[in-house]
mmCIF file of C-alpha atoms and ligand atoms in Angstrom:
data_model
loop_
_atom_site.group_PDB
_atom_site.id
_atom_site.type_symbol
_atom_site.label_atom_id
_atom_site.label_comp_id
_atom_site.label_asym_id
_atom_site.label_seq_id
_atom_site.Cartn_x
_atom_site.Cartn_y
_atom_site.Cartn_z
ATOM 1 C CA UNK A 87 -20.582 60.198 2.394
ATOM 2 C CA UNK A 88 -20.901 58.222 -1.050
ATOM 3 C CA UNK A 89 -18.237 55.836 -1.749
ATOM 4 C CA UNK A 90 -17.686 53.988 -4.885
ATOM 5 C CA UNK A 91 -17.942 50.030 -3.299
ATOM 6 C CA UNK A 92 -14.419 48.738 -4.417
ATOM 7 C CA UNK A 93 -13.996 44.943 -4.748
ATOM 8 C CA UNK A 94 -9.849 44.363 -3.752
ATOM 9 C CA UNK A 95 -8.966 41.132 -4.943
ATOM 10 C CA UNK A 96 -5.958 39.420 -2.658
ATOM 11 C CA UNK A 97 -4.483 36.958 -4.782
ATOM 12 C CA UNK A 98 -2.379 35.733 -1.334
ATOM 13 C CA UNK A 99 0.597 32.875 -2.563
ATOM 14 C CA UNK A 100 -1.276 32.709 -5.824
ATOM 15 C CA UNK A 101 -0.572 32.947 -9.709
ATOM 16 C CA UNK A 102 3.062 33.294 -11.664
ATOM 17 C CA UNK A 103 3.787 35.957 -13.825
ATOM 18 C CA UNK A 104 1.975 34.069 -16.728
ATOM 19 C CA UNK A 105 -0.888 33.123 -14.751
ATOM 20 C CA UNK A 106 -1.056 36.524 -14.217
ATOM 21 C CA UNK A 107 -0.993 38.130 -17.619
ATOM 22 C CA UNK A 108 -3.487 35.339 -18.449
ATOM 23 C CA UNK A 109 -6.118 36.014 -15.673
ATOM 24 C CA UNK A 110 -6.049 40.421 -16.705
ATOM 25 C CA UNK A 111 -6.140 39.738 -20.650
ATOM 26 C CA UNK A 112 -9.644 37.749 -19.876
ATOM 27 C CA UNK A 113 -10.912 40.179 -17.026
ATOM 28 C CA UNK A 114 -9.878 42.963 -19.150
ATOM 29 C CA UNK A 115 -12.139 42.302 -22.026
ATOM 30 C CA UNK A 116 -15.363 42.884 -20.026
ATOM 31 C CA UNK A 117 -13.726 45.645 -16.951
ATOM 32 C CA UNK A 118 -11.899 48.874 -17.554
ATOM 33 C CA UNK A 119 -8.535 48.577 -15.762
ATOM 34 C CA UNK A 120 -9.633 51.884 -13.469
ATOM 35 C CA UNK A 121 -12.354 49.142 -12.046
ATOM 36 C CA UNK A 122 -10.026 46.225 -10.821
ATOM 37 C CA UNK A 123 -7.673 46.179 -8.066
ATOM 38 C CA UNK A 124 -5.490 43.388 -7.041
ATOM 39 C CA UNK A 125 -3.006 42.881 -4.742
ATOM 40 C CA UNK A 126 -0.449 40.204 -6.304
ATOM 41 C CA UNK A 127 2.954 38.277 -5.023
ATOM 42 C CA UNK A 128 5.611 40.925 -5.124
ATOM 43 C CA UNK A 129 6.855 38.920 -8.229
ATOM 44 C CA UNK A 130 3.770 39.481 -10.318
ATOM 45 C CA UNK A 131 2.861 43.417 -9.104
ATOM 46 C CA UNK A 132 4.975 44.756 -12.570
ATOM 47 C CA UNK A 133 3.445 42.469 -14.574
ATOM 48 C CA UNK A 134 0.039 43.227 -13.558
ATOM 49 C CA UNK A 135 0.568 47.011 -13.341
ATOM 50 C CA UNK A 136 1.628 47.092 -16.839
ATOM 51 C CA UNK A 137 -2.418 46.049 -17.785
ATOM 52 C CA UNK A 138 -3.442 49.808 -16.010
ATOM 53 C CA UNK A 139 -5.056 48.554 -13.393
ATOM 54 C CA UNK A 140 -4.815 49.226 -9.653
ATOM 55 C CA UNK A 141 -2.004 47.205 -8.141
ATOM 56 C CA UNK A 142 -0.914 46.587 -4.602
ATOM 57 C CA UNK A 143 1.471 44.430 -2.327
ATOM 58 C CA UNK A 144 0.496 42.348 -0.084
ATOM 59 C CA UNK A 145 2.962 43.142 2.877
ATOM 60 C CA UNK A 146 5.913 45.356 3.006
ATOM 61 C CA UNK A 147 8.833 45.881 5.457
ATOM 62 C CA UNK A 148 8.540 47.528 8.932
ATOM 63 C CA UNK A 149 11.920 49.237 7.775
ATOM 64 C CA UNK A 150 12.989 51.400 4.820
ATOM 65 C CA UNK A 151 15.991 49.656 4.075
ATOM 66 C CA UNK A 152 18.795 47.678 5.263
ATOM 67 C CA UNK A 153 20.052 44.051 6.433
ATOM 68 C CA UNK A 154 16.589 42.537 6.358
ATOM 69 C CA UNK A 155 16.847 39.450 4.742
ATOM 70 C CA UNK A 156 13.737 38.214 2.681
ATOM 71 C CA UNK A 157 12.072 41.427 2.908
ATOM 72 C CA UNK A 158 10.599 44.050 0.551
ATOM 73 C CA UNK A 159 10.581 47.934 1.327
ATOM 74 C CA UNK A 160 7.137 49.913 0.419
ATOM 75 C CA UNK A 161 9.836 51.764 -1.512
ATOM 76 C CA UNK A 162 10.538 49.004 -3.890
ATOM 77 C CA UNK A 163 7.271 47.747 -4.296
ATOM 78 C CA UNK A 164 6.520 51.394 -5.402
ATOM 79 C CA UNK A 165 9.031 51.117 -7.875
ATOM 80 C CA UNK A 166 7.873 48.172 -9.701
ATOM 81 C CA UNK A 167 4.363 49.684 -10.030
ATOM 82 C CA UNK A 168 2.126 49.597 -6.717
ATOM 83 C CA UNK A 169 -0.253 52.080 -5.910
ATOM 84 C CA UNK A 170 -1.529 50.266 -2.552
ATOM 85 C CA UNK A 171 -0.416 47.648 -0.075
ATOM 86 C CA UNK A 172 -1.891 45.429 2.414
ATOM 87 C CA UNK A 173 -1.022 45.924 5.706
ATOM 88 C CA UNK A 174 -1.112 43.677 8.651
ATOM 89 C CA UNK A 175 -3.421 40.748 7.007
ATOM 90 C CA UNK A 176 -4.463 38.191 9.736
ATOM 91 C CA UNK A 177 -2.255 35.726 7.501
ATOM 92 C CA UNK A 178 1.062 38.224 8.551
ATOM 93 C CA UNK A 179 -0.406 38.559 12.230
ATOM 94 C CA UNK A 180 -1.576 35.202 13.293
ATOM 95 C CA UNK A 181 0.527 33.191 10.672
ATOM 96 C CA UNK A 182 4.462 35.217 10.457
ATOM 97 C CA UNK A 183 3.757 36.599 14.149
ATOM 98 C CA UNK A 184 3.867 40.376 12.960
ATOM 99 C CA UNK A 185 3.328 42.237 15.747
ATOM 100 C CA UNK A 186 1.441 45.782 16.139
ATOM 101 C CA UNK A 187 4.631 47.807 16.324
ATOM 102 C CA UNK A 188 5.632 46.318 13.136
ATOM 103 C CA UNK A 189 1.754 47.258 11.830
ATOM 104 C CA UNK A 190 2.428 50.550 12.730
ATOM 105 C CA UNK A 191 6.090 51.025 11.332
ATOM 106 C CA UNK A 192 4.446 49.778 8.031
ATOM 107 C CA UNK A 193 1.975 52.255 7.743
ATOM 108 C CA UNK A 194 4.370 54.679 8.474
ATOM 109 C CA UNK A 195 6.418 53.329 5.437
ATOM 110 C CA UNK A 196 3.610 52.763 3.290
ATOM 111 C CA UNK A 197 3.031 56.945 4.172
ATOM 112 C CA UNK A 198 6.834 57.991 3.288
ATOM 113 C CA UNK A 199 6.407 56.207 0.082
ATOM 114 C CA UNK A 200 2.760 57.117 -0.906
ATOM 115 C CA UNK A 201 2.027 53.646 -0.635
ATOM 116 C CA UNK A 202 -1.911 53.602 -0.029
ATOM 117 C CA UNK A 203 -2.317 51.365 3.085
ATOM 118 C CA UNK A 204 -5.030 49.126 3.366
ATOM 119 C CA UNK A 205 -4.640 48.352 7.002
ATOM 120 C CA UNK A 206 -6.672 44.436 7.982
ATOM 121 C CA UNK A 207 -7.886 44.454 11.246
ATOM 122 C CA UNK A 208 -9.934 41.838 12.901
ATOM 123 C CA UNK A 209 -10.821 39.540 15.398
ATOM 124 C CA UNK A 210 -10.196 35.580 15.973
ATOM 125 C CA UNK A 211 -12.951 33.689 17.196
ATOM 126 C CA UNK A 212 -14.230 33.679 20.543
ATOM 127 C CA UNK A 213 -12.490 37.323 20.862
ATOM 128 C CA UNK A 214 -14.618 40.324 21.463
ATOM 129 C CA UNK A 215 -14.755 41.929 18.164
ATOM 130 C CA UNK A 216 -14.877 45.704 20.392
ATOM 131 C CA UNK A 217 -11.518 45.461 22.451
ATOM 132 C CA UNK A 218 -9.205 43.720 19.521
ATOM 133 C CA UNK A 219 -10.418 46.535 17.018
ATOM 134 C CA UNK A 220 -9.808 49.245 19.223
ATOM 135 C CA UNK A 221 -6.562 47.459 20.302
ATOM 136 C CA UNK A 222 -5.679 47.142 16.588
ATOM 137 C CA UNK A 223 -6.699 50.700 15.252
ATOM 138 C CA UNK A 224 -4.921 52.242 18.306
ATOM 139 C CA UNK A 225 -1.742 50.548 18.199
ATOM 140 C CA UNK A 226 -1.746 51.253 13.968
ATOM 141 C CA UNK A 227 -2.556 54.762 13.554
ATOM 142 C CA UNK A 228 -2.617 56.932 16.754
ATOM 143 C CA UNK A 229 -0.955 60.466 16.956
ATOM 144 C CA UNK A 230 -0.260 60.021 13.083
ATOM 145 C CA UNK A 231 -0.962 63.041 11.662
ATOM 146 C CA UNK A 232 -4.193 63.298 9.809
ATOM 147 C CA UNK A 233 -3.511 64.690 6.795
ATOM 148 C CA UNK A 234 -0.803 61.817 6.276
ATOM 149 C CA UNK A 235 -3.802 59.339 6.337
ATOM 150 C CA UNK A 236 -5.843 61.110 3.566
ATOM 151 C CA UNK A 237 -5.247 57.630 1.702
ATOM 152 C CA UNK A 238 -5.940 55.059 3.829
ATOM 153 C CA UNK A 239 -8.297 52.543 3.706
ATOM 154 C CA UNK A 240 -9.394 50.032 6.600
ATOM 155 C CA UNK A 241 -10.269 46.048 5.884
ATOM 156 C CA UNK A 242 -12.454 44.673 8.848
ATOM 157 C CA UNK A 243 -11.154 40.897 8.349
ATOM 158 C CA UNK A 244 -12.973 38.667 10.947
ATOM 159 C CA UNK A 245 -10.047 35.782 11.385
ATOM 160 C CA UNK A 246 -12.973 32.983 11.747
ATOM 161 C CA UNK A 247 -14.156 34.303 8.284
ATOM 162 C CA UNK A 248 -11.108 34.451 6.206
ATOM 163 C CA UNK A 249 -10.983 30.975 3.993
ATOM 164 C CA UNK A 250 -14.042 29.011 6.130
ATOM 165 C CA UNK A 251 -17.056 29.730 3.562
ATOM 166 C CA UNK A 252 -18.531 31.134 6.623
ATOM 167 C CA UNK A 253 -19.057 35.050 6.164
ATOM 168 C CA UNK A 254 -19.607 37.523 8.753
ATOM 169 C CA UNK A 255 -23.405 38.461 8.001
ATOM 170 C CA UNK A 256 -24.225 42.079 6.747
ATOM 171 C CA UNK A 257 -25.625 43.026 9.846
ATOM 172 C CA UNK A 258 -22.392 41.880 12.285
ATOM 173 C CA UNK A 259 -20.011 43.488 8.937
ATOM 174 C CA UNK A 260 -22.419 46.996 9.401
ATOM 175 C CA UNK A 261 -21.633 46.698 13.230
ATOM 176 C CA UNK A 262 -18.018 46.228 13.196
ATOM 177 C CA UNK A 263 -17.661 48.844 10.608
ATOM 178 C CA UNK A 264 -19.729 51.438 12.525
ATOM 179 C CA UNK A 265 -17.435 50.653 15.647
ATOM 180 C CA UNK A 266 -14.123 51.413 13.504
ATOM 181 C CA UNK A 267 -15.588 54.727 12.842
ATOM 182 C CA UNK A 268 -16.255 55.690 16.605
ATOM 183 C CA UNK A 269 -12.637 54.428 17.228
ATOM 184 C CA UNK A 270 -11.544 56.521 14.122
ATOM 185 C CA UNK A 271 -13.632 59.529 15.622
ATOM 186 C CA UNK A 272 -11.779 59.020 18.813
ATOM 187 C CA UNK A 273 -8.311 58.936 17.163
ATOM 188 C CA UNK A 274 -8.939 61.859 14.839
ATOM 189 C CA UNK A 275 -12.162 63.407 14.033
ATOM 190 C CA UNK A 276 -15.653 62.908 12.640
ATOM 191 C CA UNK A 277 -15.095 64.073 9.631
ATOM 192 C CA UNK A 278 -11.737 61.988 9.213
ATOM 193 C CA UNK A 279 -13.684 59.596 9.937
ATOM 194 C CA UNK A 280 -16.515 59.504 7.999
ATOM 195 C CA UNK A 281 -14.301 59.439 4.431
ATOM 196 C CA UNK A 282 -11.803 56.612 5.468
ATOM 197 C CA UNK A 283 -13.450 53.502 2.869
ATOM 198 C CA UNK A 284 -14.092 50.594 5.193
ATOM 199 C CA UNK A 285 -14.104 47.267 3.461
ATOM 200 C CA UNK A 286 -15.212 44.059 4.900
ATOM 201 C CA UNK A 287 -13.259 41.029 4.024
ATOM 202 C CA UNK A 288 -13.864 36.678 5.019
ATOM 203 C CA UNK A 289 -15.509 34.881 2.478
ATOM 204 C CA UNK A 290 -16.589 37.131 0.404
ATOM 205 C CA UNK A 291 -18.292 35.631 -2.355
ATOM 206 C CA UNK A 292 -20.473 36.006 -5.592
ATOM 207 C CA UNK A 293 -23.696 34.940 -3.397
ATOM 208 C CA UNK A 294 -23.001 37.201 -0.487
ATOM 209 C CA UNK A 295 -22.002 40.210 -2.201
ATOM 210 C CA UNK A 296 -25.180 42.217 -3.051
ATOM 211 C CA UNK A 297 -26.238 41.847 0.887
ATOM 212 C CA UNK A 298 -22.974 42.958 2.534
ATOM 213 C CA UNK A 299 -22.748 45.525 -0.184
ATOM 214 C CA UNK A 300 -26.460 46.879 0.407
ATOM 215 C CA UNK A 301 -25.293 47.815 3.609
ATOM 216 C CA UNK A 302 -24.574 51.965 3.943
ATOM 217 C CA UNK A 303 -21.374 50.811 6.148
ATOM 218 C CA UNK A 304 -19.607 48.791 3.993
ATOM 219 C CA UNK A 305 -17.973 50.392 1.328
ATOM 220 C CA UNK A 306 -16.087 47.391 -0.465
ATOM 221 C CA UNK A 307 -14.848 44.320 0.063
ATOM 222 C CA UNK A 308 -11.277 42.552 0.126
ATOM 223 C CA UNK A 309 -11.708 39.164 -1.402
ATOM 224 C CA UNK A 310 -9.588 36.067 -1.426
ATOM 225 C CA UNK A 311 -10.756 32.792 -2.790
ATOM 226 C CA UNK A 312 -12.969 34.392 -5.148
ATOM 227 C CA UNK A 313 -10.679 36.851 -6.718
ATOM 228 C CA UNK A 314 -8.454 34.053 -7.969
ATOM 229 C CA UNK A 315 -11.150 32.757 -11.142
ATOM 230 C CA UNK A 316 -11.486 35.901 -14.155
ATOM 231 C CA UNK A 317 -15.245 34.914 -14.386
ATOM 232 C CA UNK A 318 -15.861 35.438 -10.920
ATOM 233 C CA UNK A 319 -13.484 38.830 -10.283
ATOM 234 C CA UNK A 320 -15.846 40.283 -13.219
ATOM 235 C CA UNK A 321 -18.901 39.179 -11.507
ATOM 236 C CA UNK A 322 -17.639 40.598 -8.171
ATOM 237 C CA UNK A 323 -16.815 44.040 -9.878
ATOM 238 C CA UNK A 324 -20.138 43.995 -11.851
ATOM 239 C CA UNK A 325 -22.238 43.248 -8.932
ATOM 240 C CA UNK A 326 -19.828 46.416 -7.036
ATOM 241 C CA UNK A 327 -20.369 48.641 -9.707
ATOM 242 C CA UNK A 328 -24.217 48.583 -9.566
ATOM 243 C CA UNK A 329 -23.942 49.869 -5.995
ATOM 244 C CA UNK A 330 -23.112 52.995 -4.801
ATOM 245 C CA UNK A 331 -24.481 54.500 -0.940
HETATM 246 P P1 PGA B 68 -11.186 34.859 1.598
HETATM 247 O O1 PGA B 68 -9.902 35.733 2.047
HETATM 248 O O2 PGA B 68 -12.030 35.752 0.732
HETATM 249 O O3 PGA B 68 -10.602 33.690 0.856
HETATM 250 O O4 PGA B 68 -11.903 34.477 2.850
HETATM 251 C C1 PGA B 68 -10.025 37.090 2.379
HETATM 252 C C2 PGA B 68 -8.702 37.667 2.782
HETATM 253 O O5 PGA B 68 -7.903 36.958 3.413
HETATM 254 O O6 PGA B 68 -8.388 38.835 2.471
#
């Protein structure tokens, strides 16, 4: 299966609407807009979809709608121009306490909406990386109907990796990845599972790149720290571009 390698930037609590329309004018004059995907603040997502580019949420509710203060439905997020959101980051887990029932009543949103859901899975250090994917996968997308899930896409987000500088190395990212497919074979089928993109995500970085890229099982990346700079997003999507397995 040939992927193209995506590089998702996740801007987390990051950049104003300004800030915003400053960092896509720059990226914009070396990437086409079809190459760049961010997921912004919910406040920013209109602005930024307005460049043409590929723009997601970061989080959206467990419900549709309804007396949930504070919290934006897939549907609205939809409305203001997303085409993908995040679902279940290790910020929202380990950080807001979402639990995997409310995982899974997001992707089921993020489905009813046509939300693409990039579901983050991963585990925290010292926890064996088999059982919490398997856990995490299960809980998220069993007995969901395949052809529902034609969209989604799966970040393996090691928690010790997110924000430390300290990367999972290719060969551990190739592992991992490889696993989510035998779960994803035992959920649906081989063939489902052989087209879902996985993406590895934790430190990510302009140095790293090429290597976890090179490897067959890692078909993009979902990048923090290193999304937030125009000069380095280009280099990201450059180095992504150059790559294709
Ligand atoms: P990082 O964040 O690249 O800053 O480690 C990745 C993420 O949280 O998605």
């Amino acid at each position: 299966m040939a992927f193209m390698k995506r590089v998702i930037g996740n801007w987390k609590m990051h950049k104003t609407v300004p800030e915003t329309k400053k960092f896509l004018e720059e990226v914009l004059q070396t990437l086409p807009p079809k190459e760049v995907y961010l997921a912004v603040p919910f406040t920013a997502i209109a602005a930024a979809a307005s460049f043409g580019i590929h723009v997601g949420s970061q989080n959206i509710a467990a419900a549709a709608e309804g007396p949930f203060t504070g919290e934006i439905a897939a549907r609205m997020v939809k409305d203001v121009g997303a085409a993908f959101s995040l679902i279940g980051h290790s910020e929202r887990r380990h950080v807001f306490g979402e639990k995997e029932g409310d995982v899974r009543c997001k992707i089921l949103q993020a489905i009813e909406q046509t939300l693409t859901p990039v579901l983050c899975v991963g585990e925290k250090l010292g926890e064996d990386f088999k059982e919490v994917l398997k856990r995490q996968l299960s809980s998220a997308l069993e007995n969901i109907e395949v052809g529902k899930l034609s969209a989604l896409m799966i970040a393996y987000e090691p928690v010790w990796a997110i924000g430390t500088g300290k990367s999972a190395s290719p060969d551990d990212a190739a592992k991992a990845h490889a696993f989510c497919r035998e779960i994803l074979t035992d959920l649906f089928d081989s063939n489902f599972a052989a087209h879902v993109p996985l993406l590895y995500g934790g430190s990510v970085s302009v140095d790293n790149l090429p290597s976890l890229l090179a490897c067959s099982q890692v078909n993009g990346v979902l990048v923090g720290g290193a999304s937030l700079v125009p000069a380095t997003f280009v280099k990201l999507a450059q180095i992504a571009r150059a790559v294709v397995s």
